[in-house]
mmCIF file of C-alpha atoms in Angstrom:
data_model
loop_
_atom_site.group_PDB
_atom_site.id
_atom_site.type_symbol
_atom_site.label_atom_id
_atom_site.label_comp_id
_atom_site.label_asym_id
_atom_site.label_seq_id
_atom_site.Cartn_x
_atom_site.Cartn_y
_atom_site.Cartn_z
ATOM 1 C CA MET I 1 -0.060 -0.178 -0.140
ATOM 2 C CA ASN I 2 1.239 3.620 -0.794
ATOM 3 C CA PRO I 3 2.099 4.980 2.500
ATOM 4 C CA VAL I 4 1.128 8.291 1.505
ATOM 5 C CA PHE I 5 -2.487 7.664 2.093
ATOM 6 C CA ASN I 6 -1.836 5.142 5.199
ATOM 7 C CA MET I 7 -3.147 7.468 7.636
ATOM 8 C CA ASP I 8 -6.214 7.035 9.992
ATOM 9 C CA ALA I 9 -9.181 9.381 11.008
ATOM 10 C CA ALA I 10 -6.781 10.928 13.670
ATOM 11 C CA THR I 11 -4.360 12.036 11.110
ATOM 12 C CA LEU I 12 -6.848 13.910 8.824
ATOM 13 C CA SER I 13 -6.610 17.178 10.614
ATOM 14 C CA PRO I 14 -5.749 20.874 8.527
ATOM 15 C CA VAL I 15 -2.085 20.505 9.836
ATOM 16 C CA ALA I 16 -1.644 16.601 8.886
ATOM 17 C CA LEU I 17 -2.912 17.448 5.414
ATOM 18 C CA PHE I 18 -1.056 19.959 4.721
ATOM 19 C CA ILE I 19 1.895 18.208 5.844
ATOM 20 C CA GLN I 20 0.955 14.588 3.710
ATOM 21 C CA ALA I 21 0.426 16.963 0.881
ATOM 22 C CA ASP I 22 2.087 17.152 -2.349
ATOM 23 C CA LEU I 23 4.545 19.620 -2.973
ATOM 24 C CA VAL I 24 2.315 21.487 -5.532
ATOM 25 C CA VAL I 25 -0.588 21.535 -3.103
ATOM 26 C CA LYS I 26 1.628 22.612 0.053
ATOM 27 C CA VAL I 27 2.654 25.504 -2.630
ATOM 28 C CA VAL I 28 -1.174 26.291 -3.433
ATOM 29 C CA MET I 29 -2.522 25.508 0.362
ATOM 30 C CA ALA I 30 0.914 28.168 1.631
ATOM 31 C CA GLY I 31 -0.309 31.012 -1.205
ATOM 32 C CA LEU I 32 -3.664 30.717 -0.278
ATOM 33 C CA LEU I 33 -2.969 31.164 3.669
ATOM 34 C CA LEU I 34 -0.334 34.031 2.878
ATOM 35 C CA ALA I 35 -2.932 35.738 0.465
ATOM 36 C CA SER I 36 -5.887 35.092 3.438
ATOM 37 C CA VAL I 37 -3.150 37.084 5.760
ATOM 38 C CA ALA I 38 -2.752 40.021 3.384
ATOM 39 C CA SER I 39 -6.326 40.390 2.860
ATOM 40 C CA TRP I 40 -7.091 40.536 6.750
ATOM 41 C CA ALA I 41 -4.450 42.820 7.184
ATOM 42 C CA ILE I 42 -5.968 44.941 4.087
ATOM 43 C CA ILE I 43 -9.503 44.596 5.822
ATOM 44 C CA VAL I 44 -8.598 45.867 9.336
ATOM 45 C CA GLY I 45 -6.151 48.519 8.009
ATOM 46 C CA THR I 46 -8.927 49.931 5.667
ATOM 47 C CA THR I 47 -11.535 49.619 8.229
ATOM 48 C CA MET I 48 -9.414 51.427 10.752
ATOM 49 C CA ARG I 49 -8.767 54.130 7.859
ATOM 50 C CA LEU I 50 -12.380 54.473 6.550
ATOM 51 C CA ARG I 51 -13.951 55.128 9.869
ATOM 52 C CA ARG I 52 -11.343 57.494 10.541
ATOM 53 C CA VAL I 53 -11.929 59.449 7.448
ATOM 54 C CA ARG I 54 -15.492 59.903 7.746
ATOM 55 C CA LYS I 55 -15.783 60.719 11.373
ATOM 56 C CA GLY I 56 -13.261 63.653 10.241
ATOM 57 C CA MET I 57 -14.738 64.850 7.019
ATOM 58 C CA ALA I 58 -18.087 64.831 9.373
ATOM 59 C CA ARG I 59 -16.270 67.241 11.913
ATOM 60 C CA PHE I 60 -14.301 69.368 9.484
ATOM 61 C CA GLU I 61 -17.047 70.187 7.012
ATOM 62 C CA HIS I 62 -19.169 70.907 10.233
ATOM 63 C CA ASP I 63 -16.435 73.288 11.376
ATOM 64 C CA PHE I 64 -15.842 74.978 7.742
ATOM 65 C CA TRP I 65 -19.430 76.093 7.267
ATOM 66 C CA LYS I 66 -19.867 77.496 11.109
ATOM 67 C CA ALA I 67 -16.455 79.383 10.227
ATOM 68 C CA ASP I 68 -17.065 83.029 9.166
ATOM 69 C CA ASP I 69 -13.614 83.434 8.200
ATOM 70 C CA ILE I 70 -12.908 81.112 5.181
ATOM 71 C CA ASP I 71 -9.144 82.173 4.965
ATOM 72 C CA ALA I 72 -8.664 82.063 8.678
ATOM 73 C CA PHE I 73 -9.813 78.206 8.870
ATOM 74 C CA HIS I 74 -7.846 77.118 6.157
ATOM 75 C CA LYS I 75 -4.961 78.537 7.743
ATOM 76 C CA LYS I 76 -5.896 76.857 10.831
ATOM 77 C CA GLU I 77 -6.272 73.586 9.327
ATOM 78 C CA ALA I 78 -3.058 74.164 6.465
ATOM 79 C CA ASP I 79 -1.723 70.699 7.696
ATOM 80 C CA ASN I 80 -4.782 68.611 7.774
ATOM 81 C CA GLU I 81 -4.621 65.802 5.640
ATOM 82 C CA LEU I 82 -8.365 64.622 5.365
ATOM 83 C CA PRO I 83 -10.055 64.509 1.810
ATOM 84 C CA SER I 84 -12.231 67.761 2.399
ATOM 85 C CA ALA I 85 -9.239 70.003 3.441
ATOM 86 C CA ARG I 86 -7.573 68.744 0.546
ATOM 87 C CA VAL I 87 -10.377 69.573 -1.557
ATOM 88 C CA LEU I 88 -10.807 72.948 0.338
ATOM 89 C CA ALA I 89 -7.219 73.692 -0.267
ATOM 90 C CA ALA I 90 -7.436 72.962 -3.957
ATOM 91 C CA GLY I 91 -10.450 75.515 -4.425
ATOM 92 C CA ILE I 92 -8.617 78.289 -2.385
ATOM 93 C CA GLY I 93 -5.250 77.965 -4.335
ATOM 94 C CA GLU I 94 -7.413 77.992 -7.520
ATOM 95 C CA TRP I 95 -9.197 80.738 -6.453
ATOM 96 C CA ARG I 96 -6.220 83.013 -5.292
ATOM 97 C CA ARG I 97 -4.511 82.360 -8.829
ATOM 98 C CA SER I 98 -7.958 83.272 -10.654
ATOM 99 C CA THR I 99 -8.391 86.586 -8.488
ATOM 100 C CA ALA I 100 -4.968 87.589 -8.757
ATOM 101 C CA GLY I 101 -4.821 90.145 -11.848
ATOM 102 C CA ASN I 102 -7.148 93.050 -12.117
ATOM 103 C CA ALA I 103 -9.681 91.772 -14.869
ATOM 104 C CA ILE I 104 -11.612 88.571 -13.171
ATOM 105 C CA ASP I 105 -12.983 86.139 -15.923
ATOM 106 C CA LYS I 106 -15.791 84.922 -13.730
ATOM 107 C CA ALA I 107 -16.565 82.046 -16.167
ATOM 108 C CA GLY I 108 -13.405 80.991 -16.637
ATOM 109 C CA THR I 109 -13.002 81.435 -13.067
ATOM 110 C CA ARG I 110 -16.020 79.213 -12.025
ATOM 111 C CA GLU I 111 -14.652 76.523 -14.427
ATOM 112 C CA ARG I 112 -11.207 76.199 -13.342
ATOM 113 C CA LEU I 113 -12.663 76.237 -9.603
ATOM 114 C CA ALA I 114 -14.748 73.112 -10.427
ATOM 115 C CA THR I 115 -11.630 71.690 -12.478
ATOM 116 C CA ALA I 116 -9.299 72.104 -9.590
ATOM 117 C CA MET I 117 -11.615 70.667 -6.756
ATOM 118 C CA GLY I 118 -13.212 67.834 -8.807
ATOM 119 C CA ALA I 119 -9.188 66.708 -9.678
ATOM 120 C CA ALA I 120 -8.592 67.036 -6.234
ATOM 121 C CA ALA I 121 -11.684 64.942 -4.598
ATOM 122 C CA ALA I 122 -10.794 62.241 -7.231
ATOM 123 C CA GLY I 123 -7.050 62.101 -6.334
ATOM 124 C CA GLU I 124 -8.437 61.538 -2.779
ATOM 125 C CA VAL I 125 -11.014 58.885 -3.667
ATOM 126 C CA ASP I 126 -8.019 56.875 -5.477
ATOM 127 C CA ARG I 127 -5.814 57.132 -2.557
ATOM 128 C CA LEU I 128 -8.571 55.353 -0.329
ATOM 129 C CA SER I 129 -9.692 52.796 -3.017
ATOM 130 C CA ASP I 130 -6.008 51.682 -3.904
ATOM 131 C CA ARG I 131 -5.594 48.749 -2.056
ATOM 132 C CA LEU I 132 -9.259 47.265 -2.812
ATOM 133 C CA ASN I 133 -7.687 45.804 -6.178
ATOM 134 C CA VAL I 134 -6.016 43.490 -4.091
ATOM 135 C CA LEU I 135 -9.003 42.667 -2.397
ATOM 136 C CA ALA I 136 -10.717 42.160 -5.415
ATOM 137 C CA THR I 137 -8.072 39.868 -6.963
ATOM 138 C CA ILE I 138 -7.733 37.902 -4.011
ATOM 139 C CA GLY I 139 -11.509 37.353 -3.993
ATOM 140 C CA SER I 140 -11.966 36.731 -7.516
ATOM 141 C CA VAL I 141 -8.625 34.259 -7.777
ATOM 142 C CA SER I 142 -8.132 32.158 -5.042
ATOM 143 C CA PRO I 143 -11.142 30.207 -5.497
ATOM 144 C CA PHE I 144 -9.410 28.807 -8.609
ATOM 145 C CA VAL I 145 -6.288 28.593 -6.964
ATOM 146 C CA GLY I 146 -7.860 26.489 -4.526
ATOM 147 C CA LEU I 147 -9.483 24.243 -7.487
ATOM 148 C CA PHE I 148 -6.323 23.840 -8.771
ATOM 149 C CA GLY I 149 -4.771 21.962 -5.893
ATOM 150 C CA THR I 150 -8.051 20.234 -5.750
ATOM 151 C CA VAL I 151 -7.704 18.691 -9.180
ATOM 152 C CA TRP I 152 -4.081 17.994 -8.531
ATOM 153 C CA GLY I 153 -4.684 16.309 -5.396
ATOM 154 C CA ILE I 154 -7.536 14.237 -6.933
ATOM 155 C CA MET I 155 -5.290 13.020 -9.736
ATOM 156 C CA ARG I 156 -2.365 12.284 -7.126
ATOM 157 C CA SER I 157 -5.274 10.038 -5.232
ATOM 158 C CA PHE I 158 -6.085 8.310 -8.489
ATOM 159 C CA THR I 159 -2.195 7.714 -9.125
ATOM 160 C CA GLY I 160 -2.090 6.412 -5.030
ATOM 161 C CA ILE I 161 -5.421 3.796 -5.853
ATOM 162 C CA ALA I 162 -3.247 2.715 -8.892
ATOM 163 C CA SER I 163 -0.419 2.002 -7.218
ATOM 164 C CA ALA I 164 -2.105 0.553 -4.247
ATOM 165 C CA GLN I 165 -4.784 -1.494 -6.865
ATOM 166 C CA ASN I 166 -6.912 -0.906 -3.710
ATOM 167 C CA SER I 167 -9.967 1.651 -4.063
ATOM 168 C CA SER I 168 -11.378 1.092 -0.237
ATOM 169 C CA LEU I 169 -12.273 4.182 1.109
ATOM 170 C CA ALA I 170 -9.311 3.875 3.632
ATOM 171 C CA VAL I 171 -6.944 4.270 0.521
ATOM 172 C CA VAL I 172 -8.698 7.173 -1.467
ATOM 173 C CA ALA I 173 -10.014 9.435 1.681
ATOM 174 C CA PRO I 174 -6.570 10.877 2.796
ATOM 175 C CA GLY I 175 -5.767 11.790 -0.361
ATOM 176 C CA ILE I 176 -9.519 13.312 -1.529
ATOM 177 C CA ALA I 177 -9.175 15.486 2.205
ATOM 178 C CA GLU I 178 -6.097 16.760 0.905
ATOM 179 C CA ALA I 179 -7.539 17.627 -2.220
ATOM 180 C CA LEU I 180 -10.729 19.604 -0.678
ATOM 181 C CA PHE I 181 -8.945 21.201 1.961
ATOM 182 C CA ALA I 182 -7.126 23.074 -0.673
ATOM 183 C CA THR I 183 -10.572 24.371 -1.879
ATOM 184 C CA ALA I 184 -11.329 25.003 1.630
ATOM 185 C CA ILE I 185 -8.448 27.168 1.892
ATOM 186 C CA GLY I 186 -9.248 29.202 -1.171
ATOM 187 C CA LEU I 187 -13.166 29.916 -0.094
ATOM 188 C CA PHE I 188 -11.528 30.873 3.447
ATOM 189 C CA ALA I 189 -9.366 33.587 1.655
ATOM 190 C CA ALA I 190 -12.231 34.505 -1.050
ATOM 191 C CA ILE I 191 -15.233 35.220 1.078
ATOM 192 C CA PRO I 192 -13.854 37.863 3.405
ATOM 193 C CA ALA I 193 -12.107 39.405 0.588
ATOM 194 C CA VAL I 194 -14.993 39.693 -1.737
ATOM 195 C CA ILE I 195 -17.054 40.868 1.265
ATOM 196 C CA ALA I 196 -14.983 43.024 2.334
ATOM 197 C CA TYR I 197 -14.122 44.572 -1.132
ATOM 198 C CA ASN I 198 -17.901 45.207 -1.697
ATOM 199 C CA ARG I 199 -18.400 46.763 1.650
ATOM 200 C CA PHE I 200 -15.104 49.030 1.269
ATOM 201 C CA SER I 201 -16.785 50.215 -2.063
ATOM 202 C CA HIS I 202 -19.587 50.994 -0.836
ATOM 203 C CA SER I 203 -17.930 53.238 1.690
ATOM 204 C CA VAL I 204 -15.547 54.835 -0.551
ATOM 205 C CA ASN I 205 -18.539 55.578 -2.722
ATOM 206 C CA LYS I 206 -20.456 57.177 -0.242
ATOM 207 C CA VAL I 207 -16.739 59.418 0.923
ATOM 208 C CA GLU I 208 -16.961 60.372 -3.043
ATOM 209 C CA ALA I 209 -20.476 61.707 -2.943
ATOM 210 C CA GLY I 210 -19.687 63.592 0.154
ATOM 211 C CA LEU I 211 -16.571 64.967 -1.259
ATOM 212 C CA GLY I 212 -18.851 65.868 -4.002
ATOM 213 C CA ARG I 213 -21.255 67.646 -2.127
ATOM 214 C CA PHE I 214 -18.614 69.493 0.009
ATOM 215 C CA ALA I 215 -17.054 70.807 -3.204
ATOM 216 C CA ASP I 216 -20.479 71.735 -5.233
ATOM 217 C CA GLY I 217 -21.396 73.807 -1.702
ATOM 218 C CA PHE I 218 -18.041 75.738 -1.583
ATOM 219 C CA HIS I 219 -17.761 76.369 -5.354
ATOM 220 C CA ALA I 220 -21.138 78.094 -4.870
ATOM 221 C CA THR I 221 -19.606 80.361 -2.256
ATOM 222 C CA LEU I 222 -16.797 81.250 -4.200
ATOM 223 C CA SER I 223 -19.462 81.906 -6.900
ATOM 224 C CA ARG I 224 -21.361 84.179 -4.989
ATOM 225 C CA GLN I 225 -18.316 86.043 -4.138
ATOM 226 C CA LEU I 226 -17.323 86.055 -8.237
ATOM 227 C CA ASP I 227 -20.667 87.693 -8.494
ATOM 228 C CA ALA I 228 -20.275 90.479 -5.949
ATOM 229 C CA ALA I 229 -16.902 91.212 -7.399
ATOM 230 C CA ARG I 230 -16.868 94.030 -9.706
#
């Protein structure tokens, strides 16, 4: 009998299945476990980051709309790295450049303000969603990698059956268990990644919508100042 498959039920634990697995299946399992660790690191980090950004933006925008002096508020928040603060900085920077001369092109100023703040908001959204593509890749690829390990393991099981010339459950079960364990690890890596990706995408979309509303409101404020200017 092939010694690879000569295992009792007590040895059919995850650790034993990994140790007894073929080298190819071991590589698949190890890669999927590393992908799962990376996925959870991104999930924890992104969760904390988005929570901090959402709370910070709510506070920043609340304080901004209550401020009487925009320039003074901007100076006070000059070192703030929140997305709203960077959109504000882009708008104020463009406002100062566009109104520095004697003659002010009101239509051109409005267009440049919208472009500058829109570009700043897009950049902040890209920065927030930078690592989501890793979750998407893990979520979409891991099941197929696990399936590859399963197919390879089942092929190895059939080879063991042929070598042992015995198709009893005691001979077949360990190899099949190794193969299915690879699929299980693939799903273990993929499912949290897919759920987190969808959740984070929704959160980033909400941040993007909030930035758009803030930029539109600030644009309207500056537009009223343009209308008041001679």
